[in-house]
């Protein structure tokens, strides 16, 4: 039989406790890094959302010029209106998606 007070058993228990402590600390650092990454990703999403309409408006203007150059049968105001509606819809859908993503992430971070 082994002696529970044996220095080897005590040493192994201490080593096991230290290992669990290190694992816990590593896990905590990993969680902190994931949170930091998430917050940086959120900043990127906000920048994209902020500038997306401007980018699409510039694209719209380029496409309007192409429409004119290629002599598309649709008139400019109607074409512009279709594109503007698409951009507005995309912008709303993107905002809704961001709200959903953030909500799901918040649930998991609790």
mmCIF file of N, CA, C and O in Angstrom:
data_model
loop_
_atom_site.group_PDB
_atom_site.id
_atom_site.type_symbol
_atom_site.label_atom_id
_atom_site.label_comp_id
_atom_site.label_asym_id
_atom_site.label_seq_id
_atom_site.Cartn_x
_atom_site.Cartn_y
_atom_site.Cartn_z
ATOM 1 N N UNK A 1 0.840 -1.180 0.000
ATOM 2 C CA UNK A 1 0.000 0.000 0.000
ATOM 3 C C UNK A 1 0.883 1.241 0.000
ATOM 4 O O UNK A 1 1.975 1.237 0.554
ATOM 5 N N UNK A 2 0.317 2.293 -0.563
ATOM 6 C CA UNK A 2 1.093 3.524 -0.580
ATOM 7 C C UNK A 2 0.685 4.413 0.583
ATOM 8 O O UNK A 2 -0.443 4.390 1.052
ATOM 9 N N UNK A 3 1.630 5.172 0.985
ATOM 10 C CA UNK A 3 1.435 6.091 2.107
ATOM 11 C C UNK A 3 0.960 7.439 1.566
ATOM 12 O O UNK A 3 1.676 8.085 0.795
ATOM 13 N N UNK A 4 -0.259 7.907 1.934
ATOM 14 C CA UNK A 4 -0.765 9.183 1.419
ATOM 15 C C UNK A 4 0.123 10.366 1.814
ATOM 16 O O UNK A 4 0.066 11.419 1.184
ATOM 17 N N UNK A 5 0.934 10.189 2.804
ATOM 18 C CA UNK A 5 1.827 11.262 3.242
ATOM 19 C C UNK A 5 3.202 11.159 2.580
ATOM 20 O O UNK A 5 4.088 11.961 2.876
ATOM 21 N N UNK A 6 3.358 10.208 1.707
ATOM 22 C CA UNK A 6 4.634 10.004 1.032
ATOM 23 C C UNK A 6 5.046 11.285 0.313
ATOM 24 O O UNK A 6 4.220 11.930 -0.346
ATOM 25 N N UNK A 7 6.314 11.680 0.421
ATOM 26 C CA UNK A 7 6.784 12.905 -0.240
ATOM 27 C C UNK A 7 6.569 12.868 -1.757
ATOM 28 O O UNK A 7 6.299 13.904 -2.370
ATOM 29 N N UNK A 8 6.640 11.692 -2.343
ATOM 30 C CA UNK A 8 6.430 11.592 -3.798
ATOM 31 C C UNK A 8 4.975 11.909 -4.146
ATOM 32 O O UNK A 8 4.703 12.664 -5.085
ATOM 33 N N UNK A 9 4.040 11.362 -3.371
ATOM 34 C CA UNK A 9 2.614 11.627 -3.627
ATOM 35 C C UNK A 9 2.306 13.102 -3.383
ATOM 36 O O UNK A 9 1.606 13.744 -4.181
ATOM 37 N N UNK A 10 2.839 13.655 -2.320
ATOM 38 C CA UNK A 10 2.639 15.079 -2.027
ATOM 39 C C UNK A 10 3.212 15.923 -3.165
ATOM 40 O O UNK A 10 2.586 16.876 -3.632
ATOM 41 N N UNK A 11 4.380 15.552 -3.641
ATOM 42 C CA UNK A 11 5.023 16.279 -4.744
ATOM 43 C C UNK A 11 4.171 16.206 -6.009
ATOM 44 O O UNK A 11 3.985 17.213 -6.709
ATOM 45 N N UNK A 12 3.622 15.044 -6.306
ATOM 46 C CA UNK A 12 2.775 14.873 -7.489
ATOM 47 C C UNK A 12 1.496 15.698 -7.360
ATOM 48 O O UNK A 12 1.045 16.297 -8.347
ATOM 49 N N UNK A 13 0.919 15.723 -6.168
ATOM 50 C CA UNK A 13 -0.295 16.538 -5.961
ATOM 51 C C UNK A 13 0.017 18.018 -6.166
ATOM 52 O O UNK A 13 -0.769 18.744 -6.786
ATOM 53 N N UNK A 14 1.136 18.444 -5.629
ATOM 54 C CA UNK A 14 1.536 19.849 -5.793
ATOM 55 C C UNK A 14 1.767 20.173 -7.271
ATOM 56 O O UNK A 14 1.361 21.226 -7.754
ATOM 57 N N UNK A 15 2.430 19.246 -7.976
ATOM 58 C CA UNK A 15 2.687 19.448 -9.402
ATOM 59 C C UNK A 15 1.374 19.499 -10.182
ATOM 60 O O UNK A 15 1.202 20.336 -11.065
ATOM 61 N N UNK A 16 0.455 18.622 -9.823
ATOM 62 C CA UNK A 16 -0.854 18.606 -10.469
ATOM 63 C C UNK A 16 -1.591 19.924 -10.234
ATOM 64 O O UNK A 16 -2.165 20.512 -11.170
ATOM 65 N N UNK A 17 -1.555 20.424 -9.016
ATOM 66 C CA UNK A 17 -2.202 21.705 -8.693
ATOM 67 C C UNK A 17 -1.563 22.838 -9.488
ATOM 68 O O UNK A 17 -2.265 23.717 -10.022
ATOM 69 N N UNK A 18 -0.232 22.825 -9.596
ATOM 70 C CA UNK A 18 0.468 23.855 -10.370
ATOM 71 C C UNK A 18 0.093 23.772 -11.852
ATOM 72 O O UNK A 18 -0.109 24.801 -12.509
ATOM 73 N N UNK A 19 0.010 22.547 -12.352
ATOM 74 C CA UNK A 19 -0.367 22.379 -13.760
ATOM 75 C C UNK A 19 -1.772 22.907 -14.028
ATOM 76 O O UNK A 19 -2.003 23.593 -15.028
ATOM 77 N N UNK A 20 -2.723 22.597 -13.141
ATOM 78 C CA UNK A 20 -4.081 23.119 -13.307
ATOM 79 C C UNK A 20 -4.093 24.643 -13.219
ATOM 80 O O UNK A 20 -4.826 25.303 -13.966
ATOM 81 N N UNK A 21 -3.287 25.205 -12.338
ATOM 82 C CA UNK A 21 -3.200 26.660 -12.217
ATOM 83 C C UNK A 21 -2.667 27.269 -13.520
ATOM 84 O O UNK A 21 -3.203 28.259 -14.017
ATOM 85 N N UNK A 22 -1.622 26.676 -14.077
ATOM 86 C CA UNK A 22 -1.055 27.183 -15.341
ATOM 87 C C UNK A 22 -2.060 27.061 -16.487
ATOM 88 O O UNK A 22 -2.179 27.972 -17.311
ATOM 89 N N UNK A 23 -2.759 25.937 -16.534
ATOM 90 C CA UNK A 23 -3.777 25.752 -17.571
ATOM 91 C C UNK A 23 -4.865 26.817 -17.437
ATOM 92 O O UNK A 23 -5.293 27.416 -18.426
ATOM 93 N N UNK A 24 -5.275 27.069 -16.217
ATOM 94 C CA UNK A 24 -6.291 28.088 -15.968
ATOM 95 C C UNK A 24 -5.797 29.466 -16.409
ATOM 96 O O UNK A 24 -6.542 30.227 -17.051
ATOM 97 N N UNK A 25 -4.568 29.797 -16.100
ATOM 98 C CA UNK A 25 -4.001 31.097 -16.493
ATOM 99 C C UNK A 25 -3.899 31.205 -18.018
ATOM 100 O O UNK A 25 -4.216 32.253 -18.588
ATOM 101 N N UNK A 26 -3.456 30.125 -18.668
ATOM 102 C CA UNK A 26 -3.362 30.134 -20.138
ATOM 103 C C UNK A 26 -4.738 30.294 -20.764
ATOM 104 O O UNK A 26 -4.907 31.033 -21.735
ATOM 105 N N UNK A 27 -5.701 29.594 -20.207
ATOM 106 C CA UNK A 27 -7.065 29.700 -20.727
ATOM 107 C C UNK A 27 -7.589 31.132 -20.563
ATOM 108 O O UNK A 27 -8.208 31.680 -21.486
ATOM 109 N N UNK A 28 -7.323 31.737 -19.421
ATOM 110 C CA UNK A 28 -7.778 33.112 -19.186
ATOM 111 C C UNK A 28 -7.121 34.067 -20.184
ATOM 112 O O UNK A 28 -7.789 34.958 -20.731
ATOM 113 N N UNK A 29 -5.823 33.884 -20.457
ATOM 114 C CA UNK A 29 -5.140 34.739 -21.444
ATOM 115 C C UNK A 29 -5.732 34.522 -22.836
ATOM 116 O O UNK A 29 -5.920 35.472 -23.600
ATOM 117 N N UNK A 30 -6.033 33.260 -23.155
ATOM 118 C CA UNK A 30 -6.613 32.943 -24.456
ATOM 119 C C UNK A 30 -7.983 33.620 -24.608
ATOM 120 O O UNK A 30 -8.278 34.203 -25.650
ATOM 121 N N UNK A 31 -8.798 33.555 -23.578
ATOM 122 C CA UNK A 31 -10.114 34.203 -23.605
ATOM 123 C C UNK A 31 -9.951 35.708 -23.786
ATOM 124 O O UNK A 31 -10.652 36.332 -24.584
ATOM 125 N N UNK A 32 -8.996 36.297 -23.057
ATOM 126 C CA UNK A 32 -8.756 37.738 -23.192
ATOM 127 C C UNK A 32 -8.336 38.092 -24.616
ATOM 128 O O UNK A 32 -8.769 39.111 -25.166
ATOM 129 N N UNK A 33 -7.504 37.254 -25.225
ATOM 130 C CA UNK A 33 -7.075 37.503 -26.606
ATOM 131 C C UNK A 33 -8.246 37.373 -27.579
ATOM 132 O O UNK A 33 -8.373 38.164 -28.517
ATOM 133 N N UNK A 34 -9.113 36.384 -27.361
ATOM 134 C CA UNK A 34 -10.299 36.251 -28.208
ATOM 135 C C UNK A 34 -11.193 37.479 -28.083
ATOM 136 O O UNK A 34 -11.728 37.975 -29.079
ATOM 137 N N UNK A 35 -11.370 37.965 -26.856
ATOM 138 C CA UNK A 35 -12.201 39.156 -26.660
ATOM 139 C C UNK A 35 -11.578 40.367 -27.348
ATOM 140 O O UNK A 35 -12.279 41.155 -27.990
ATOM 141 N N UNK A 36 -10.259 40.499 -27.214
ATOM 142 C CA UNK A 36 -9.568 41.625 -27.851
ATOM 143 C C UNK A 36 -9.733 41.531 -29.373
ATOM 144 O O UNK A 36 -10.030 42.530 -30.038
ATOM 145 N N UNK A 37 -9.563 40.335 -29.922
ATOM 146 C CA UNK A 37 -9.725 40.132 -31.366
ATOM 147 C C UNK A 37 -11.147 40.486 -31.782
ATOM 148 O O UNK A 37 -11.363 41.149 -32.805
ATOM 149 N N UNK A 38 -12.125 40.045 -31.009
ATOM 150 C CA UNK A 38 -13.520 40.339 -31.326
ATOM 151 C C UNK A 38 -13.768 41.847 -31.355
ATOM 152 O O UNK A 38 -14.397 42.366 -32.286
ATOM 153 N N UNK A 39 -13.264 42.557 -30.355
ATOM 154 C CA UNK A 39 -13.487 44.001 -30.293
ATOM 155 C C UNK A 39 -12.799 44.715 -31.462
ATOM 156 O O UNK A 39 -13.344 45.680 -32.017
ATOM 157 N N UNK A 40 -11.630 44.242 -31.863
ATOM 158 C CA UNK A 40 -10.956 44.829 -33.022
ATOM 159 C C UNK A 40 -11.733 44.529 -34.307
ATOM 160 O O UNK A 40 -11.843 45.387 -35.181
ATOM 161 N N UNK A 41 -12.283 43.332 -34.399
ATOM 162 C CA UNK A 41 -13.108 42.976 -35.552
ATOM 163 C C UNK A 41 -14.349 43.868 -35.608
ATOM 164 O O UNK A 41 -14.756 44.313 -36.680
ATOM 165 N N UNK A 42 -14.927 44.129 -34.447
ATOM 166 C CA UNK A 42 -16.088 45.020 -34.390
ATOM 167 C C UNK A 42 -15.735 46.419 -34.889
ATOM 168 O O UNK A 42 -16.519 47.051 -35.599
ATOM 169 N N UNK A 43 -14.560 46.891 -34.522
ATOM 170 C CA UNK A 43 -14.130 48.212 -35.016
ATOM 171 C C UNK A 43 -14.047 48.200 -36.539
ATOM 172 O O UNK A 43 -14.460 49.158 -37.201
ATOM 173 N N UNK A 44 -13.518 47.114 -37.101
ATOM 174 C CA UNK A 44 -13.430 46.993 -38.564
ATOM 175 C C UNK A 44 -14.820 46.971 -39.186
ATOM 176 O O UNK A 44 -15.052 47.621 -40.208
ATOM 177 N N UNK A 45 -15.729 46.230 -38.583
ATOM 178 C CA UNK A 45 -17.108 46.193 -39.107
ATOM 179 C C UNK A 45 -17.712 47.590 -39.114
ATOM 180 O O UNK A 45 -18.395 47.980 -40.064
ATOM 181 N N UNK A 46 -17.486 48.333 -38.034
ATOM 182 C CA UNK A 46 -18.038 49.686 -37.953
ATOM 183 C C UNK A 46 -17.464 50.589 -39.038
ATOM 184 O O UNK A 46 -18.197 51.383 -39.636
ATOM 185 N N UNK A 47 -16.174 50.464 -39.307
ATOM 186 C CA UNK A 47 -15.543 51.279 -40.346
ATOM 187 C C UNK A 47 -16.118 50.909 -41.716
ATOM 188 O O UNK A 47 -16.444 51.786 -42.516
ATOM 189 N N UNK A 48 -16.242 49.619 -41.969
ATOM 190 C CA UNK A 48 -16.810 49.167 -43.246
ATOM 191 C C UNK A 48 -18.232 49.709 -43.398
ATOM 192 O O UNK A 48 -18.577 50.267 -44.443
ATOM 193 N N UNK A 49 -19.036 49.549 -42.367
ATOM 194 C CA UNK A 49 -20.430 50.016 -42.437
ATOM 195 C C UNK A 49 -20.490 51.522 -42.652
ATOM 196 O O UNK A 49 -21.324 52.017 -43.416
ATOM 197 N N UNK A 50 -19.589 52.236 -42.004
ATOM 198 C CA UNK A 50 -19.580 53.706 -42.106
ATOM 199 C C UNK A 50 -19.276 54.160 -43.535
ATOM 200 O O UNK A 50 -19.850 55.134 -44.016
ATOM 201 N N UNK A 51 -18.382 53.439 -44.216
ATOM 202 C CA UNK A 51 -17.932 53.884 -45.539
ATOM 203 C C UNK A 51 -18.589 53.147 -46.700
ATOM 204 O O UNK A 51 -18.399 53.526 -47.853
ATOM 205 N N UNK A 52 -19.367 52.137 -46.406
ATOM 206 C CA UNK A 52 -19.940 51.320 -47.460
ATOM 207 C C UNK A 52 -20.863 52.110 -48.377
ATOM 208 O O UNK A 52 -20.805 51.966 -49.602
ATOM 209 N N UNK A 53 -21.678 52.956 -47.806
ATOM 210 C CA UNK A 53 -22.614 53.722 -48.637
ATOM 211 C C UNK A 53 -21.850 54.633 -49.598
ATOM 212 O O UNK A 53 -22.203 54.722 -50.780
ATOM 213 N N UNK A 54 -20.790 55.245 -49.122
ATOM 214 C CA UNK A 54 -19.981 56.120 -49.980
ATOM 215 C C UNK A 54 -19.373 55.332 -51.129
ATOM 216 O O UNK A 54 -19.373 55.783 -52.279
ATOM 217 N N UNK A 55 -18.885 54.139 -50.815
ATOM 218 C CA UNK A 55 -18.276 53.293 -51.845
ATOM 219 C C UNK A 55 -19.335 52.892 -52.873
ATOM 220 O O UNK A 55 -19.099 52.965 -54.084
ATOM 221 N N UNK A 56 -20.494 52.504 -52.401
ATOM 222 C CA UNK A 56 -21.556 52.100 -53.328
ATOM 223 C C UNK A 56 -22.075 53.275 -54.143
ATOM 224 O O UNK A 56 -22.414 53.117 -55.318
ATOM 225 N N UNK A 57 -22.120 54.449 -53.539
ATOM 226 C CA UNK A 57 -22.559 55.619 -54.305
ATOM 227 C C UNK A 57 -21.567 55.930 -55.420
ATOM 228 O O UNK A 57 -21.962 56.266 -56.541
ATOM 229 N N UNK A 58 -20.272 55.805 -55.120
ATOM 230 C CA UNK A 58 -19.262 56.020 -56.159
ATOM 231 C C UNK A 58 -19.391 54.956 -57.246
ATOM 232 O O UNK A 58 -19.292 55.263 -58.444
ATOM 233 N N UNK A 59 -19.635 53.727 -56.839
ATOM 234 C CA UNK A 59 -19.835 52.647 -57.811
ATOM 235 C C UNK A 59 -21.062 52.923 -58.673
ATOM 236 O O UNK A 59 -21.061 52.682 -59.880
ATOM 237 N N UNK A 60 -22.107 53.410 -58.035
ATOM 238 C CA UNK A 60 -23.333 53.738 -58.770
ATOM 239 C C UNK A 60 -23.046 54.764 -59.850
ATOM 240 O O UNK A 60 -23.479 54.627 -60.993
ATOM 241 N N UNK A 61 -22.277 55.785 -59.488
ATOM 242 C CA UNK A 61 -21.966 56.826 -60.465
ATOM 243 C C UNK A 61 -21.167 56.267 -61.643
ATOM 244 O O UNK A 61 -21.402 56.630 -62.798
ATOM 245 N N UNK A 62 -20.237 55.361 -61.352
ATOM 246 C CA UNK A 62 -19.464 54.725 -62.423
ATOM 247 C C UNK A 62 -20.386 53.888 -63.308
ATOM 248 O O UNK A 62 -20.284 53.920 -64.540
ATOM 249 N N UNK A 63 -21.299 53.141 -62.679
ATOM 250 C CA UNK A 63 -22.236 52.324 -63.458
ATOM 251 C C UNK A 63 -23.197 53.187 -64.269
ATOM 252 O O UNK A 63 -23.590 52.817 -65.375
ATOM 253 N N UNK A 64 -23.562 54.344 -63.731
ATOM 254 C CA UNK A 64 -24.415 55.258 -64.496
ATOM 255 C C UNK A 64 -23.688 55.760 -65.738
ATOM 256 O O UNK A 64 -24.285 55.874 -66.814
ATOM 257 N N UNK A 65 -22.411 56.037 -65.589
ATOM 258 C CA UNK A 65 -21.626 56.453 -66.754
ATOM 259 C C UNK A 65 -21.543 55.320 -67.774
ATOM 260 O O UNK A 65 -21.666 55.543 -68.976
ATOM 261 N N UNK A 66 -21.339 54.103 -67.295
ATOM 262 C CA UNK A 66 -21.268 52.953 -68.197
ATOM 263 C C UNK A 66 -22.611 52.762 -68.905
ATOM 264 O O UNK A 66 -22.650 52.440 -70.101
ATOM 265 N N UNK A 67 -23.705 52.965 -68.162
ATOM 266 C CA UNK A 67 -25.030 52.839 -68.758
ATOM 267 C C UNK A 67 -25.161 53.798 -69.924
ATOM 268 O O UNK A 67 -25.634 53.450 -71.000
ATOM 269 N N UNK A 68 -24.683 55.018 -69.690
ATOM 270 C CA UNK A 68 -24.758 56.034 -70.742
ATOM 271 C C UNK A 68 -23.858 55.672 -71.922
ATOM 272 O O UNK A 68 -24.270 55.749 -73.075
ATOM 273 N N UNK A 69 -22.622 55.256 -71.618
ATOM 274 C CA UNK A 69 -21.670 54.917 -72.681
ATOM 275 C C UNK A 69 -22.129 53.721 -73.501
ATOM 276 O O UNK A 69 -21.899 53.653 -74.702
ATOM 277 N N UNK A 70 -22.775 52.765 -72.854
ATOM 278 C CA UNK A 70 -23.220 51.558 -73.548
ATOM 279 C C UNK A 70 -24.635 51.696 -74.109
ATOM 280 O O UNK A 70 -25.167 50.772 -74.700
ATOM 281 N N UNK A 71 -25.231 52.853 -73.846
ATOM 282 C CA UNK A 71 -26.558 53.163 -74.360
ATOM 283 C C UNK A 71 -27.609 52.126 -73.935
ATOM 284 O O UNK A 71 -28.354 51.591 -74.759
ATOM 285 N N UNK A 72 -27.631 51.838 -72.615
ATOM 286 C CA UNK A 72 -28.634 50.918 -72.080
ATOM 287 C C UNK A 72 -30.012 51.541 -72.261
ATOM 288 O O UNK A 72 -30.176 52.753 -72.151
ATOM 289 N N UNK A 73 -31.023 50.730 -72.510
ATOM 290 C CA UNK A 73 -32.353 51.268 -72.777
ATOM 291 C C UNK A 73 -33.065 51.841 -71.547
ATOM 292 O O UNK A 73 -34.089 52.483 -71.688
ATOM 293 N N UNK A 74 -32.567 51.620 -70.355
ATOM 294 C CA UNK A 74 -33.221 52.136 -69.154
ATOM 295 C C UNK A 74 -32.775 53.582 -68.921
ATOM 296 O O UNK A 74 -31.611 53.911 -69.087
ATOM 297 N N UNK A 75 -33.725 54.428 -68.535
ATOM 298 C CA UNK A 75 -33.361 55.836 -68.352
ATOM 299 C C UNK A 75 -32.592 56.029 -67.040
ATOM 300 O O UNK A 75 -32.718 55.240 -66.098
ATOM 301 N N UNK A 76 -31.793 57.068 -67.009
ATOM 302 C CA UNK A 76 -30.886 57.300 -65.880
ATOM 303 C C UNK A 76 -31.602 57.430 -64.538
ATOM 304 O O UNK A 76 -31.193 56.787 -63.572
ATOM 305 N N UNK A 77 -32.665 58.223 -64.418
ATOM 306 C CA UNK A 77 -33.325 58.341 -63.112
ATOM 307 C C UNK A 77 -33.856 57.002 -62.589
ATOM 308 O O UNK A 77 -33.742 56.689 -61.405
ATOM 309 N N UNK A 78 -34.413 56.197 -63.494
ATOM 310 C CA UNK A 78 -34.922 54.878 -63.065
ATOM 311 C C UNK A 78 -33.773 53.972 -62.642
ATOM 312 O O UNK A 78 -33.847 53.305 -61.621
ATOM 313 N N UNK A 79 -32.703 53.964 -63.411
ATOM 314 C CA UNK A 79 -31.528 53.143 -63.104
ATOM 315 C C UNK A 79 -30.920 53.580 -61.766
ATOM 316 O O UNK A 79 -30.609 52.756 -60.913
ATOM 317 N N UNK A 80 -30.805 54.888 -61.582
ATOM 318 C CA UNK A 80 -30.257 55.428 -60.327
ATOM 319 C C UNK A 80 -31.148 55.034 -59.159
ATOM 320 O O UNK A 80 -30.668 54.633 -58.099
ATOM 321 N N UNK A 81 -32.463 55.116 -59.350
ATOM 322 C CA UNK A 81 -33.412 54.760 -58.299
ATOM 323 C C UNK A 81 -33.282 53.284 -57.918
ATOM 324 O O UNK A 81 -33.271 52.943 -56.724
ATOM 325 N N UNK A 82 -33.173 52.414 -58.901
ATOM 326 C CA UNK A 82 -33.007 50.975 -58.627
ATOM 327 C C UNK A 82 -31.738 50.734 -57.821
ATOM 328 O O UNK A 82 -31.739 49.992 -56.835
ATOM 329 N N UNK A 83 -30.667 51.376 -58.231
ATOM 330 C CA UNK A 83 -29.386 51.187 -57.538
ATOM 331 C C UNK A 83 -29.434 51.763 -56.122
ATOM 332 O O UNK A 83 -28.918 51.156 -55.178
ATOM 333 N N UNK A 84 -30.047 52.943 -55.969
ATOM 334 C CA UNK A 84 -30.163 53.547 -54.640
ATOM 335 C C UNK A 84 -30.982 52.667 -53.697
ATOM 336 O O UNK A 84 -30.628 52.494 -52.530
ATOM 337 N N UNK A 85 -32.070 52.110 -54.209
ATOM 338 C CA UNK A 85 -32.885 51.209 -53.393
ATOM 339 C C UNK A 85 -32.082 49.978 -52.974
ATOM 340 O O UNK A 85 -32.197 49.512 -51.833
ATOM 341 N N UNK A 86 -31.281 49.466 -53.891
ATOM 342 C CA UNK A 86 -30.441 48.304 -53.572
ATOM 343 C C UNK A 86 -29.433 48.641 -52.485
ATOM 344 O O UNK A 86 -29.204 47.849 -51.559
ATOM 345 N N UNK A 87 -28.840 49.818 -52.582
ATOM 346 C CA UNK A 87 -27.850 50.234 -51.580
ATOM 347 C C UNK A 87 -28.520 50.427 -50.228
ATOM 348 O O UNK A 87 -28.001 49.977 -49.196
ATOM 349 N N UNK A 88 -29.688 51.054 -50.203
ATOM 350 C CA UNK A 88 -30.411 51.262 -48.947
ATOM 351 C C UNK A 88 -30.778 49.923 -48.312
ATOM 352 O O UNK A 88 -30.632 49.730 -47.104
ATOM 353 N N UNK A 89 -31.251 49.008 -49.136
ATOM 354 C CA UNK A 89 -31.616 47.685 -48.645
ATOM 355 C C UNK A 89 -30.387 46.949 -48.103
ATOM 356 O O UNK A 89 -30.435 46.337 -47.030
ATOM 357 N N UNK A 90 -29.293 47.021 -48.846
ATOM 358 C CA UNK A 90 -28.055 46.375 -48.417
ATOM 359 C C UNK A 90 -27.577 46.962 -47.096
ATOM 360 O O UNK A 90 -27.168 46.235 -46.189
ATOM 361 N N UNK A 91 -27.645 48.269 -46.970
ATOM 362 C CA UNK A 91 -27.193 48.938 -45.755
ATOM 363 C C UNK A 91 -28.027 48.504 -44.544
ATOM 364 O O UNK A 91 -27.492 48.185 -43.483
ATOM 365 N N UNK A 92 -29.334 48.436 -44.723
ATOM 366 C CA UNK A 92 -30.210 47.993 -43.637
ATOM 367 C C UNK A 92 -29.929 46.536 -43.280
ATOM 368 O O UNK A 92 -29.822 46.187 -42.102
ATOM 369 N N UNK A 93 -29.800 45.680 -44.301
ATOM 370 C CA UNK A 93 -29.511 44.267 -44.053
ATOM 371 C C UNK A 93 -28.173 44.087 -43.338
ATOM 372 O O UNK A 93 -28.047 43.243 -42.451
ATOM 373 N N UNK A 94 -27.196 44.877 -43.712
ATOM 374 C CA UNK A 94 -25.884 44.797 -43.074
ATOM 375 C C UNK A 94 -25.977 45.207 -41.606
ATOM 376 O O UNK A 94 -25.436 44.529 -40.729
ATOM 377 N N UNK A 95 -26.699 46.278 -41.332
ATOM 378 C CA UNK A 95 -26.872 46.713 -39.942
ATOM 379 C C UNK A 95 -27.602 45.648 -39.126
ATOM 380 O O UNK A 95 -27.215 45.355 -37.992
ATOM 381 N N UNK A 96 -28.650 45.077 -39.714
ATOM 382 C CA UNK A 96 -29.380 44.001 -39.026
ATOM 383 C C UNK A 96 -28.470 42.806 -38.758
ATOM 384 O O UNK A 96 -28.526 42.203 -37.683
ATOM 385 N N UNK A 97 -27.642 42.474 -39.739
ATOM 386 C CA UNK A 97 -26.709 41.357 -39.567
ATOM 387 C C UNK A 97 -25.726 41.653 -38.440
ATOM 388 O O UNK A 97 -25.463 40.793 -37.598
ATOM 389 N N UNK A 98 -25.198 42.866 -38.396
ATOM 390 C CA UNK A 98 -24.268 43.240 -37.326
ATOM 391 C C UNK A 98 -24.941 43.147 -35.955
ATOM 392 O O UNK A 98 -24.350 42.665 -34.995
ATOM 393 N N UNK A 99 -26.170 43.613 -35.869
ATOM 394 C CA UNK A 99 -26.907 43.529 -34.600
ATOM 395 C C UNK A 99 -27.056 42.066 -34.186
ATOM 396 O O UNK A 99 -26.838 41.711 -33.023
ATOM 397 N N UNK A 100 -27.412 41.227 -35.132
ATOM 398 C CA UNK A 100 -27.581 39.797 -34.846
ATOM 399 C C UNK A 100 -26.250 39.168 -34.408
ATOM 400 O O UNK A 100 -26.213 38.443 -33.401
ATOM 401 N N UNK A 101 -25.196 39.438 -35.139
ATOM 402 C CA UNK A 101 -23.877 38.878 -34.796
ATOM 403 C C UNK A 101 -23.475 39.321 -33.397
ATOM 404 O O UNK A 101 -23.051 38.506 -32.571
ATOM 405 N N UNK A 102 -23.613 40.599 -33.128
ATOM 406 C CA UNK A 102 -23.208 41.129 -31.818
ATOM 407 C C UNK A 102 -24.041 40.522 -30.699
ATOM 408 O O UNK A 102 -23.520 40.204 -29.633
ATOM 409 N N UNK A 103 -25.314 40.338 -30.948
ATOM 410 C CA UNK A 103 -26.191 39.733 -29.950
ATOM 411 C C UNK A 103 -25.756 38.294 -29.659
ATOM 412 O O UNK A 103 -25.681 37.889 -28.492
ATOM 413 N N UNK A 104 -25.486 37.533 -30.698
ATOM 414 C CA UNK A 104 -25.064 36.138 -30.520
ATOM 415 C C UNK A 104 -23.717 36.052 -29.800
ATOM 416 O O UNK A 104 -23.529 35.204 -28.927
ATOM 417 N N UNK A 105 -22.810 36.934 -30.143
ATOM 418 C CA UNK A 105 -21.491 36.935 -29.495
ATOM 419 C C UNK A 105 -21.631 37.298 -28.020
ATOM 420 O O UNK A 105 -21.017 36.674 -27.152
ATOM 421 N N UNK A 106 -22.460 38.301 -27.736
ATOM 422 C CA UNK A 106 -22.673 38.701 -26.338
ATOM 423 C C UNK A 106 -23.226 37.550 -25.515
ATOM 424 O O UNK A 106 -22.826 37.342 -24.366
ATOM 425 N N UNK A 107 -24.162 36.796 -26.085
ATOM 426 C CA UNK A 107 -24.711 35.634 -25.378
ATOM 427 C C UNK A 107 -23.623 34.631 -25.034
ATOM 428 O O UNK A 107 -23.598 34.075 -23.941
ATOM 429 N N UNK A 108 -22.730 34.405 -25.982
ATOM 430 C CA UNK A 108 -21.676 33.402 -25.781
ATOM 431 C C UNK A 108 -20.577 33.895 -24.851
ATOM 432 O O UNK A 108 -19.893 33.101 -24.233
ATOM 433 N N UNK A 109 -20.427 35.212 -24.741
ATOM 434 C CA UNK A 109 -19.367 35.762 -23.899
ATOM 435 C C UNK A 109 -19.772 35.843 -22.443
ATOM 436 O O UNK A 109 -18.954 36.126 -21.581
ATOM 437 N N UNK A 110 -21.038 35.593 -22.156
ATOM 438 C CA UNK A 110 -21.501 35.654 -20.762
ATOM 439 C C UNK A 110 -21.196 34.384 -20.030
ATOM 440 O O UNK A 110 -20.981 33.355 -20.475
#
